[in-house]
mmCIF file of C-alpha atoms in Angstrom:
data_model
loop_
_atom_site.group_PDB
_atom_site.id
_atom_site.type_symbol
_atom_site.label_atom_id
_atom_site.label_comp_id
_atom_site.label_asym_id
_atom_site.label_seq_id
_atom_site.Cartn_x
_atom_site.Cartn_y
_atom_site.Cartn_z
ATOM 1 C CA UNK A 155 63.348 63.687 130.504
ATOM 2 C CA UNK A 156 63.938 67.181 132.175
ATOM 3 C CA UNK A 157 61.479 67.029 135.449
ATOM 4 C CA UNK A 158 62.224 69.997 137.982
ATOM 5 C CA UNK A 159 58.586 71.567 137.442
ATOM 6 C CA UNK A 160 59.818 74.778 137.994
ATOM 7 C CA UNK A 161 61.909 74.212 135.429
ATOM 8 C CA UNK A 162 59.412 73.765 133.631
ATOM 9 C CA UNK A 163 56.964 76.596 134.961
ATOM 10 C CA UNK A 164 59.239 78.627 133.750
ATOM 11 C CA UNK A 165 60.217 77.475 130.613
ATOM 12 C CA UNK A 166 56.240 77.143 129.450
ATOM 13 C CA UNK A 167 55.829 80.957 131.566
ATOM 14 C CA UNK A 168 58.416 81.594 128.515
ATOM 15 C CA UNK A 169 56.735 80.259 126.198
ATOM 16 C CA UNK A 170 53.333 81.995 126.265
ATOM 17 C CA UNK A 171 54.456 85.184 126.926
ATOM 18 C CA UNK A 172 56.396 85.411 123.736
ATOM 19 C CA UNK A 173 53.923 83.572 121.270
ATOM 20 C CA UNK A 174 52.311 86.651 121.224
ATOM 21 C CA UNK A 175 49.743 86.758 117.673
ATOM 22 C CA UNK A 176 48.597 85.182 115.429
ATOM 23 C CA UNK A 177 44.959 83.346 114.400
ATOM 24 C CA UNK A 178 45.885 79.237 115.178
ATOM 25 C CA UNK A 179 43.168 77.253 113.667
ATOM 26 C CA UNK A 180 40.984 80.316 113.382
ATOM 27 C CA UNK A 181 37.655 80.566 111.554
ATOM 28 C CA UNK A 182 38.600 83.201 108.945
ATOM 29 C CA UNK A 183 38.640 83.377 105.433
ATOM 30 C CA UNK A 184 42.047 83.514 104.625
ATOM 31 C CA UNK A 185 42.598 80.384 106.026
ATOM 32 C CA UNK A 186 42.101 77.475 103.779
ATOM 33 C CA UNK A 187 40.479 74.755 103.586
ATOM 34 C CA UNK A 188 40.543 72.294 105.816
ATOM 35 C CA UNK A 189 42.665 69.492 104.250
ATOM 36 C CA UNK A 190 42.478 65.502 105.337
ATOM 37 C CA UNK A 191 46.144 64.564 106.893
ATOM 38 C CA UNK A 192 45.922 60.881 106.577
ATOM 39 C CA UNK A 193 43.664 58.050 107.955
ATOM 40 C CA UNK A 194 45.011 58.441 111.586
ATOM 41 C CA UNK A 195 47.136 54.518 112.944
ATOM 42 C CA UNK A 196 46.411 54.191 116.548
ATOM 43 C CA UNK A 197 49.949 52.040 116.819
ATOM 44 C CA UNK A 198 51.299 54.778 115.143
ATOM 45 C CA UNK A 199 50.875 57.121 117.642
ATOM 46 C CA UNK A 200 52.300 55.194 120.794
ATOM 47 C CA UNK A 201 54.843 53.911 118.443
ATOM 48 C CA UNK A 202 56.177 57.894 117.502
ATOM 49 C CA UNK A 203 55.241 58.809 121.240
ATOM 50 C CA UNK A 204 57.078 56.455 122.752
ATOM 51 C CA UNK A 205 60.110 58.036 120.409
ATOM 52 C CA UNK A 206 59.256 61.269 121.825
ATOM 53 C CA UNK A 207 59.952 60.772 124.805
ATOM 54 C CA UNK A 208 63.711 59.146 123.718
ATOM 55 C CA UNK A 209 64.165 62.519 122.682
ATOM 56 C CA UNK A 210 64.231 63.722 126.198
ATOM 57 C CA UNK A 211 66.050 61.041 127.753
ATOM 58 C CA UNK A 212 68.479 61.252 125.554
ATOM 59 C CA UNK A 213 69.242 64.589 126.651
ATOM 60 C CA UNK A 214 68.989 63.577 130.167
ATOM 61 C CA UNK A 215 71.207 60.588 129.171
ATOM 62 C CA UNK A 216 73.903 63.190 128.329
ATOM 63 C CA UNK A 217 74.044 65.747 130.420
ATOM 64 C CA UNK A 218 74.088 63.577 133.056
ATOM 65 C CA UNK A 219 76.705 60.626 131.751
ATOM 66 C CA UNK A 220 78.294 62.515 127.630
ATOM 67 C CA UNK A 221 77.487 61.004 124.825
ATOM 68 C CA UNK A 222 78.410 57.459 124.703
ATOM 69 C CA UNK A 223 75.271 56.644 126.474
ATOM 70 C CA UNK A 224 72.207 58.248 124.782
ATOM 71 C CA UNK A 225 70.886 55.039 123.777
ATOM 72 C CA UNK A 226 67.571 53.825 121.716
ATOM 73 C CA UNK A 227 64.805 50.888 123.394
ATOM 74 C CA UNK A 228 64.548 47.378 121.386
ATOM 75 C CA UNK A 229 64.193 47.230 118.372
ATOM 76 C CA UNK A 230 64.987 50.355 117.301
ATOM 77 C CA UNK A 231 69.127 50.681 115.976
ATOM 78 C CA UNK A 232 70.057 54.516 116.779
ATOM 79 C CA UNK A 233 72.267 55.488 113.523
ATOM 80 C CA UNK A 234 72.423 59.881 114.359
ATOM 81 C CA UNK A 235 71.596 61.874 116.724
ATOM 82 C CA UNK A 236 71.497 65.123 115.818
ATOM 83 C CA UNK A 237 73.241 68.090 118.472
ATOM 84 C CA UNK A 238 72.615 71.827 119.012
ATOM 85 C CA UNK A 239 74.511 74.663 120.360
ATOM 86 C CA UNK A 240 74.189 76.292 123.440
ATOM 87 C CA UNK A 241 75.583 78.208 125.838
ATOM 88 C CA UNK A 242 76.375 76.609 129.712
ATOM 89 C CA UNK A 243 76.131 79.799 131.003
ATOM 90 C CA UNK A 244 72.716 79.112 131.176
ATOM 91 C CA UNK A 245 72.094 76.129 129.739
ATOM 92 C CA UNK A 246 72.750 72.178 130.551
ATOM 93 C CA UNK A 247 75.042 70.631 128.499
ATOM 94 C CA UNK A 248 76.357 66.752 128.109
ATOM 95 C CA UNK A 249 78.480 66.165 130.326
ATOM 96 C CA UNK A 250 81.199 65.782 128.048
ATOM 97 C CA UNK A 251 80.716 68.502 125.682
ATOM 98 C CA UNK A 252 79.653 71.878 127.123
ATOM 99 C CA UNK A 253 78.997 73.318 123.235
ATOM 100 C CA UNK A 254 76.056 70.925 122.666
ATOM 101 C CA UNK A 255 73.352 69.022 123.819
ATOM 102 C CA UNK A 256 71.676 66.394 121.737
ATOM 103 C CA UNK A 257 67.953 68.249 120.082
ATOM 104 C CA UNK A 258 66.646 64.388 117.621
ATOM 105 C CA UNK A 259 68.013 61.512 116.650
ATOM 106 C CA UNK A 260 67.433 59.233 113.517
ATOM 107 C CA UNK A 261 66.277 55.314 114.307
ATOM 108 C CA UNK A 262 65.792 52.171 112.191
ATOM 109 C CA UNK A 263 64.001 49.803 112.682
ATOM 110 C CA UNK A 264 62.575 47.106 109.148
ATOM 111 C CA UNK A 265 61.988 48.935 106.703
ATOM 112 C CA UNK A 266 61.017 52.241 108.581
ATOM 113 C CA UNK A 267 63.283 55.210 109.117
ATOM 114 C CA UNK A 268 62.065 57.502 112.601
ATOM 115 C CA UNK A 269 63.349 60.716 112.852
ATOM 116 C CA UNK A 270 62.678 62.503 116.868
ATOM 117 C CA UNK A 271 62.435 66.094 117.403
ATOM 118 C CA UNK A 272 63.309 66.904 121.053
ATOM 119 C CA UNK A 273 60.632 69.468 122.662
ATOM 120 C CA UNK A 274 61.508 71.571 124.877
ATOM 121 C CA UNK A 275 63.688 71.285 127.691
ATOM 122 C CA UNK A 276 66.084 74.046 128.514
ATOM 123 C CA UNK A 277 66.191 78.792 128.163
ATOM 124 C CA UNK A 278 67.381 78.439 124.829
ATOM 125 C CA UNK A 279 64.524 76.172 123.426
ATOM 126 C CA UNK A 280 62.322 79.102 125.903
ATOM 127 C CA UNK A 281 64.019 81.219 123.244
ATOM 128 C CA UNK A 282 63.170 79.252 120.443
ATOM 129 C CA UNK A 283 59.610 79.773 120.645
ATOM 130 C CA UNK A 284 59.730 82.931 122.068
ATOM 131 C CA UNK A 285 60.792 83.932 118.710
ATOM 132 C CA UNK A 286 57.345 84.220 116.767
ATOM 133 C CA UNK A 287 57.548 87.003 114.048
ATOM 134 C CA UNK A 288 57.986 85.285 110.777
ATOM 135 C CA UNK A 289 59.944 84.441 107.860
ATOM 136 C CA UNK A 290 59.638 83.402 104.492
ATOM 137 C CA UNK A 291 60.072 79.534 104.374
ATOM 138 C CA UNK A 292 62.166 78.551 100.695
ATOM 139 C CA UNK A 293 62.841 75.312 101.519
ATOM 140 C CA UNK A 294 60.320 74.556 98.711
ATOM 141 C CA UNK A 295 58.427 76.986 96.450
ATOM 142 C CA UNK A 296 55.392 78.617 97.211
ATOM 143 C CA UNK A 297 56.188 77.583 101.490
ATOM 144 C CA UNK A 298 54.499 80.976 102.515
ATOM 145 C CA UNK A 299 56.144 82.213 106.133
ATOM 146 C CA UNK A 300 57.040 80.452 109.634
ATOM 147 C CA UNK A 301 58.683 80.973 113.362
ATOM 148 C CA UNK A 302 61.231 82.701 112.995
ATOM 149 C CA UNK A 303 62.390 80.945 116.370
ATOM 150 C CA UNK A 304 61.179 77.546 114.862
ATOM 151 C CA UNK A 305 62.743 77.691 111.602
ATOM 152 C CA UNK A 306 66.455 78.809 112.314
ATOM 153 C CA UNK A 307 66.311 75.646 115.348
ATOM 154 C CA UNK A 308 65.033 73.153 112.259
ATOM 155 C CA UNK A 309 67.856 74.561 109.936
ATOM 156 C CA UNK A 310 70.874 75.284 112.783
ATOM 157 C CA UNK A 311 73.859 77.025 112.832
ATOM 158 C CA UNK A 312 76.874 76.651 110.789
ATOM 159 C CA UNK A 313 78.973 74.780 113.228
ATOM 160 C CA UNK A 314 75.567 72.450 114.671
ATOM 161 C CA UNK A 315 73.988 72.289 111.119
ATOM 162 C CA UNK A 316 70.536 70.406 112.227
ATOM 163 C CA UNK A 317 68.515 70.028 108.703
ATOM 164 C CA UNK A 318 72.241 69.366 106.466
ATOM 165 C CA UNK A 319 72.659 66.815 109.719
ATOM 166 C CA UNK A 320 69.685 65.137 109.456
ATOM 167 C CA UNK A 321 69.714 65.602 105.552
ATOM 168 C CA UNK A 322 73.081 63.395 104.658
ATOM 169 C CA UNK A 323 72.206 60.993 107.315
ATOM 170 C CA UNK A 324 69.334 60.337 105.445
ATOM 171 C CA UNK A 325 70.313 61.058 102.263
ATOM 172 C CA UNK A 326 72.743 57.984 102.839
ATOM 173 C CA UNK A 327 69.748 56.041 104.467
ATOM 174 C CA UNK A 328 68.198 56.887 101.688
ATOM 175 C CA UNK A 329 70.221 55.382 98.672
ATOM 176 C CA UNK A 330 71.004 51.737 101.014
ATOM 177 C CA UNK A 331 68.279 50.908 99.226
ATOM 178 C CA UNK A 332 66.907 49.165 102.571
ATOM 179 C CA UNK A 333 63.931 51.748 103.315
ATOM 180 C CA UNK A 334 60.926 52.613 101.955
ATOM 181 C CA UNK A 335 59.199 54.957 105.548
ATOM 182 C CA UNK A 336 59.947 57.602 107.264
ATOM 183 C CA UNK A 337 58.465 58.070 110.796
ATOM 184 C CA UNK A 338 58.404 62.046 111.407
ATOM 185 C CA UNK A 339 58.192 63.165 115.485
ATOM 186 C CA UNK A 340 58.541 65.027 118.354
ATOM 187 C CA UNK A 341 56.536 66.806 121.457
ATOM 188 C CA UNK A 342 55.786 70.195 121.900
ATOM 189 C CA UNK A 343 58.889 72.430 120.341
ATOM 190 C CA UNK A 344 59.274 69.134 119.022
ATOM 191 C CA UNK A 345 56.135 69.093 117.379
ATOM 192 C CA UNK A 346 56.134 72.439 115.558
ATOM 193 C CA UNK A 347 60.451 70.903 114.223
ATOM 194 C CA UNK A 348 58.385 68.115 112.738
ATOM 195 C CA UNK A 349 56.145 69.799 111.208
ATOM 196 C CA UNK A 350 58.600 72.918 109.668
ATOM 197 C CA UNK A 351 60.650 70.196 108.596
ATOM 198 C CA UNK A 352 57.425 67.783 107.147
ATOM 199 C CA UNK A 353 57.024 70.172 103.167
ATOM 200 C CA UNK A 354 60.627 70.013 103.118
ATOM 201 C CA UNK A 355 61.355 66.388 103.311
ATOM 202 C CA UNK A 356 57.879 65.541 101.231
ATOM 203 C CA UNK A 357 60.247 67.328 98.055
ATOM 204 C CA UNK A 358 63.685 67.654 98.785
ATOM 205 C CA UNK A 359 63.751 63.713 100.016
ATOM 206 C CA UNK A 360 63.088 60.672 97.394
ATOM 207 C CA UNK A 361 61.472 58.568 99.891
ATOM 208 C CA UNK A 362 58.475 56.084 99.505
ATOM 209 C CA UNK A 363 56.262 57.415 102.285
ATOM 210 C CA UNK A 364 56.123 60.088 104.501
ATOM 211 C CA UNK A 365 54.570 60.231 108.390
ATOM 212 C CA UNK A 366 54.716 62.501 110.456
ATOM 213 C CA UNK A 367 52.546 62.902 113.457
ATOM 214 C CA UNK A 368 53.429 64.908 116.259
ATOM 215 C CA UNK A 369 52.331 66.335 120.143
ATOM 216 C CA UNK A 370 50.964 68.913 121.439
ATOM 217 C CA UNK A 371 52.056 71.175 118.748
ATOM 218 C CA UNK A 372 52.285 74.914 118.592
ATOM 219 C CA UNK A 373 50.796 76.290 115.110
ATOM 220 C CA UNK A 374 54.411 77.385 113.328
ATOM 221 C CA UNK A 375 53.375 79.454 110.229
ATOM 222 C CA UNK A 376 51.010 81.928 107.273
ATOM 223 C CA UNK A 377 47.997 80.142 105.694
ATOM 224 C CA UNK A 378 50.478 80.082 102.748
ATOM 225 C CA UNK A 379 52.187 77.505 104.521
ATOM 226 C CA UNK A 380 49.592 75.200 105.701
ATOM 227 C CA UNK A 381 48.349 75.474 102.146
ATOM 228 C CA UNK A 382 51.840 74.243 100.547
ATOM 229 C CA UNK A 383 51.726 72.300 103.775
ATOM 230 C CA UNK A 384 48.272 70.276 102.742
ATOM 231 C CA UNK A 385 49.328 70.579 98.868
ATOM 232 C CA UNK A 386 51.908 67.269 99.403
ATOM 233 C CA UNK A 387 49.109 65.060 101.128
ATOM 234 C CA UNK A 388 48.352 61.677 99.857
ATOM 235 C CA UNK A 389 48.345 58.131 100.568
ATOM 236 C CA UNK A 390 52.068 58.489 100.900
ATOM 237 C CA UNK A 391 51.995 61.481 103.194
ATOM 238 C CA UNK A 392 50.729 61.435 106.151
ATOM 239 C CA UNK A 393 50.408 64.311 108.645
ATOM 240 C CA UNK A 394 48.320 63.822 112.280
ATOM 241 C CA UNK A 395 48.820 66.149 115.079
ATOM 242 C CA UNK A 396 47.808 64.771 118.579
ATOM 243 C CA UNK A 397 46.046 67.107 120.895
ATOM 244 C CA UNK A 398 45.105 66.516 123.572
ATOM 245 C CA UNK A 399 41.685 69.036 123.639
ATOM 246 C CA UNK A 400 42.504 70.804 127.666
ATOM 247 C CA UNK A 401 46.325 71.218 126.101
ATOM 248 C CA UNK A 402 46.742 75.028 125.980
ATOM 249 C CA UNK A 403 50.086 75.239 123.449
ATOM 250 C CA UNK A 404 47.999 73.579 120.588
ATOM 251 C CA UNK A 405 45.466 77.436 120.999
ATOM 252 C CA UNK A 406 48.584 78.937 120.718
ATOM 253 C CA UNK A 407 49.546 81.739 119.167
ATOM 254 C CA UNK A 408 46.612 83.808 119.717
ATOM 255 C CA UNK A 409 43.198 82.943 117.434
ATOM 256 C CA UNK A 410 41.093 84.907 115.160
ATOM 257 C CA UNK A 411 44.010 87.697 115.629
ATOM 258 C CA UNK A 412 45.095 89.311 111.636
ATOM 259 C CA UNK A 413 48.143 91.110 112.322
ATOM 260 C CA UNK A 414 50.566 91.503 109.906
ATOM 261 C CA UNK A 415 53.649 89.098 109.529
ATOM 262 C CA UNK A 416 52.223 87.198 112.803
ATOM 263 C CA UNK A 417 49.524 84.983 111.168
ATOM 264 C CA UNK A 418 49.319 81.493 112.004
ATOM 265 C CA UNK A 419 46.945 78.862 110.739
ATOM 266 C CA UNK A 420 47.495 74.954 112.173
ATOM 267 C CA UNK A 421 48.336 72.068 109.459
ATOM 268 C CA UNK A 422 45.041 69.918 109.495
ATOM 269 C CA UNK A 423 44.971 66.534 110.449
ATOM 270 C CA UNK A 424 44.374 66.805 114.651
ATOM 271 C CA UNK A 425 43.271 63.812 116.115
ATOM 272 C CA UNK A 426 41.614 64.767 119.249
ATOM 273 C CA UNK A 427 41.981 62.935 122.914
ATOM 274 C CA UNK A 428 41.293 64.293 126.415
ATOM 275 C CA UNK A 429 43.105 64.251 129.535
ATOM 276 C CA UNK A 430 44.108 66.843 132.332
ATOM 277 C CA UNK A 431 41.530 69.845 133.605
ATOM 278 C CA UNK A 432 39.664 71.942 131.570
ATOM 279 C CA UNK A 433 41.159 75.612 131.897
ATOM 280 C CA UNK A 434 39.443 78.988 131.990
ATOM 281 C CA UNK A 435 38.677 80.399 128.631
ATOM 282 C CA UNK A 436 41.595 83.085 127.543
ATOM 283 C CA UNK A 437 41.052 86.541 126.622
ATOM 284 C CA UNK A 438 39.434 87.848 123.360
ATOM 285 C CA UNK A 439 43.028 89.273 121.937
ATOM 286 C CA UNK A 440 41.159 91.553 119.505
ATOM 287 C CA UNK A 441 39.967 93.585 122.622
ATOM 288 C CA UNK A 442 44.148 94.390 122.160
ATOM 289 C CA UNK A 443 44.671 96.075 118.722
ATOM 290 C CA UNK A 444 47.794 93.642 118.277
ATOM 291 C CA UNK A 445 49.517 95.685 120.770
ATOM 292 C CA UNK A 446 52.535 93.658 121.357
ATOM 293 C CA UNK A 447 52.536 93.553 124.877
ATOM 294 C CA UNK A 448 49.207 93.882 125.812
ATOM 295 C CA UNK A 449 48.194 89.869 125.005
ATOM 296 C CA UNK A 450 52.146 89.587 126.564
ATOM 297 C CA UNK A 451 51.259 90.801 129.437
ATOM 298 C CA UNK A 452 46.916 89.031 129.567
ATOM 299 C CA UNK A 453 48.737 85.632 128.603
ATOM 300 C CA UNK A 454 51.322 86.313 130.977
ATOM 301 C CA UNK A 455 48.630 87.085 133.899
ATOM 302 C CA UNK A 456 46.740 83.539 132.459
ATOM 303 C CA UNK A 457 49.867 81.680 132.557
ATOM 304 C CA UNK A 458 50.481 82.488 136.169
ATOM 305 C CA UNK A 459 46.957 82.161 136.871
ATOM 306 C CA UNK A 460 46.887 78.170 135.317
ATOM 307 C CA UNK A 461 50.407 77.010 135.463
ATOM 308 C CA UNK A 462 50.676 74.027 137.497
ATOM 309 C CA UNK A 463 46.928 73.164 134.884
ATOM 310 C CA UNK A 464 49.119 73.984 132.434
ATOM 311 C CA UNK A 465 51.678 71.840 132.556
ATOM 312 C CA UNK A 466 49.882 68.733 134.017
ATOM 313 C CA UNK A 467 47.598 68.648 130.199
ATOM 314 C CA UNK A 468 50.490 69.831 128.486
ATOM 315 C CA UNK A 469 53.017 66.577 129.324
ATOM 316 C CA UNK A 470 54.280 63.697 126.842
ATOM 317 C CA UNK A 471 53.948 61.515 130.107
ATOM 318 C CA UNK A 472 50.787 61.791 129.821
ATOM 319 C CA UNK A 473 49.641 62.573 126.448
ATOM 320 C CA UNK A 474 51.638 58.690 125.330
ATOM 321 C CA UNK A 475 49.835 56.905 128.676
ATOM 322 C CA UNK A 476 46.265 58.312 126.995
ATOM 323 C CA UNK A 477 47.418 56.140 124.101
ATOM 324 C CA UNK A 478 48.342 53.573 125.754
ATOM 325 C CA UNK A 479 44.906 53.875 127.592
ATOM 326 C CA UNK A 480 42.914 53.199 124.407
ATOM 327 C CA UNK A 481 45.500 51.240 121.879
ATOM 328 C CA UNK A 482 45.453 46.828 122.242
ATOM 329 C CA UNK A 483 48.301 46.751 125.595
ATOM 330 C CA UNK A 484 47.846 49.358 127.736
ATOM 331 C CA UNK A 485 49.708 47.382 130.130
ATOM 332 C CA UNK A 486 53.383 46.709 128.099
ATOM 333 C CA UNK A 487 52.033 49.584 126.285
ATOM 334 C CA UNK A 488 52.066 51.507 130.010
ATOM 335 C CA UNK A 489 56.139 50.418 130.392
ATOM 336 C CA UNK A 490 57.351 51.782 127.508
ATOM 337 C CA UNK A 491 56.667 55.545 128.514
ATOM 338 C CA UNK A 492 59.812 55.668 129.049
ATOM 339 C CA UNK A 493 61.597 58.860 131.538
ATOM 340 C CA UNK A 494 58.270 59.304 132.734
ATOM 341 C CA UNK A 495 58.777 57.376 136.748
ATOM 342 C CA UNK A 496 59.188 60.691 137.732
ATOM 343 C CA UNK A 497 56.582 62.754 136.807
#
């Protein structure tokens, strides 16, 4: 995992200054009524938390040594690494390929397939996070609108197609008849990509059971997207959002605003945990009349004043270790905190 705190602070500031308006979790009447996302399973959350950490570790492995160094821990089997194109002038790249870094991976174990998206770790990712203007989600009928940045990241480019690569490998694996369950996960931006993928995978992949667990995910789409997303829920379609009650990122974009093409709502299924520092209340963004510059300035000032605590409250390592303390074997679980020793 990228551990340099200066980089993390810069990236988080960039995210905060770009996630400017919307209504995430608002009580506004335009938001859909809450619906269950399925029963939360702690051991599943721990397993997927581990794989979210692995996604960060794979970036480190590729940058330091190259693509051949990318691994997953036992008992998982690595099936595919998905790469995104980046500009080496402003981003660290894989040691043996200066055009790409890993953005996701697919692994298997038993009857299970796992798809894990990596969270924000470089300048390219930060630029994804700040593109919060909404565009139509056309991957399923009545998909509403989602963040342009997250959808662009999920789709990839002609040179490095992310969605197409994911579906190609998943179709291949499902076609063997050996797998019944698909688990999708990610932290922060990776969690947003997992939410972006969920209705697409639910409707367009022939998998019996689909489980999405993410960590610290910012809101992805509008109320129409949320309605369609939650319409997939059932015994074979489970969606859970693990949220630190002190974490700022899941509270973004700002709450309770009614701004054209920038109205955000969270999908339901949140599972709260608590660690870190309680932050001061956010400004009342209704005072800024949907003016992006004024909202950006307020968020930037808030971020500068609270940066260290914001970073602490958002760390995937602490999300994972907090879940471990609640599990059946905390000491063994903590050993699985990949890449966290230097945090």
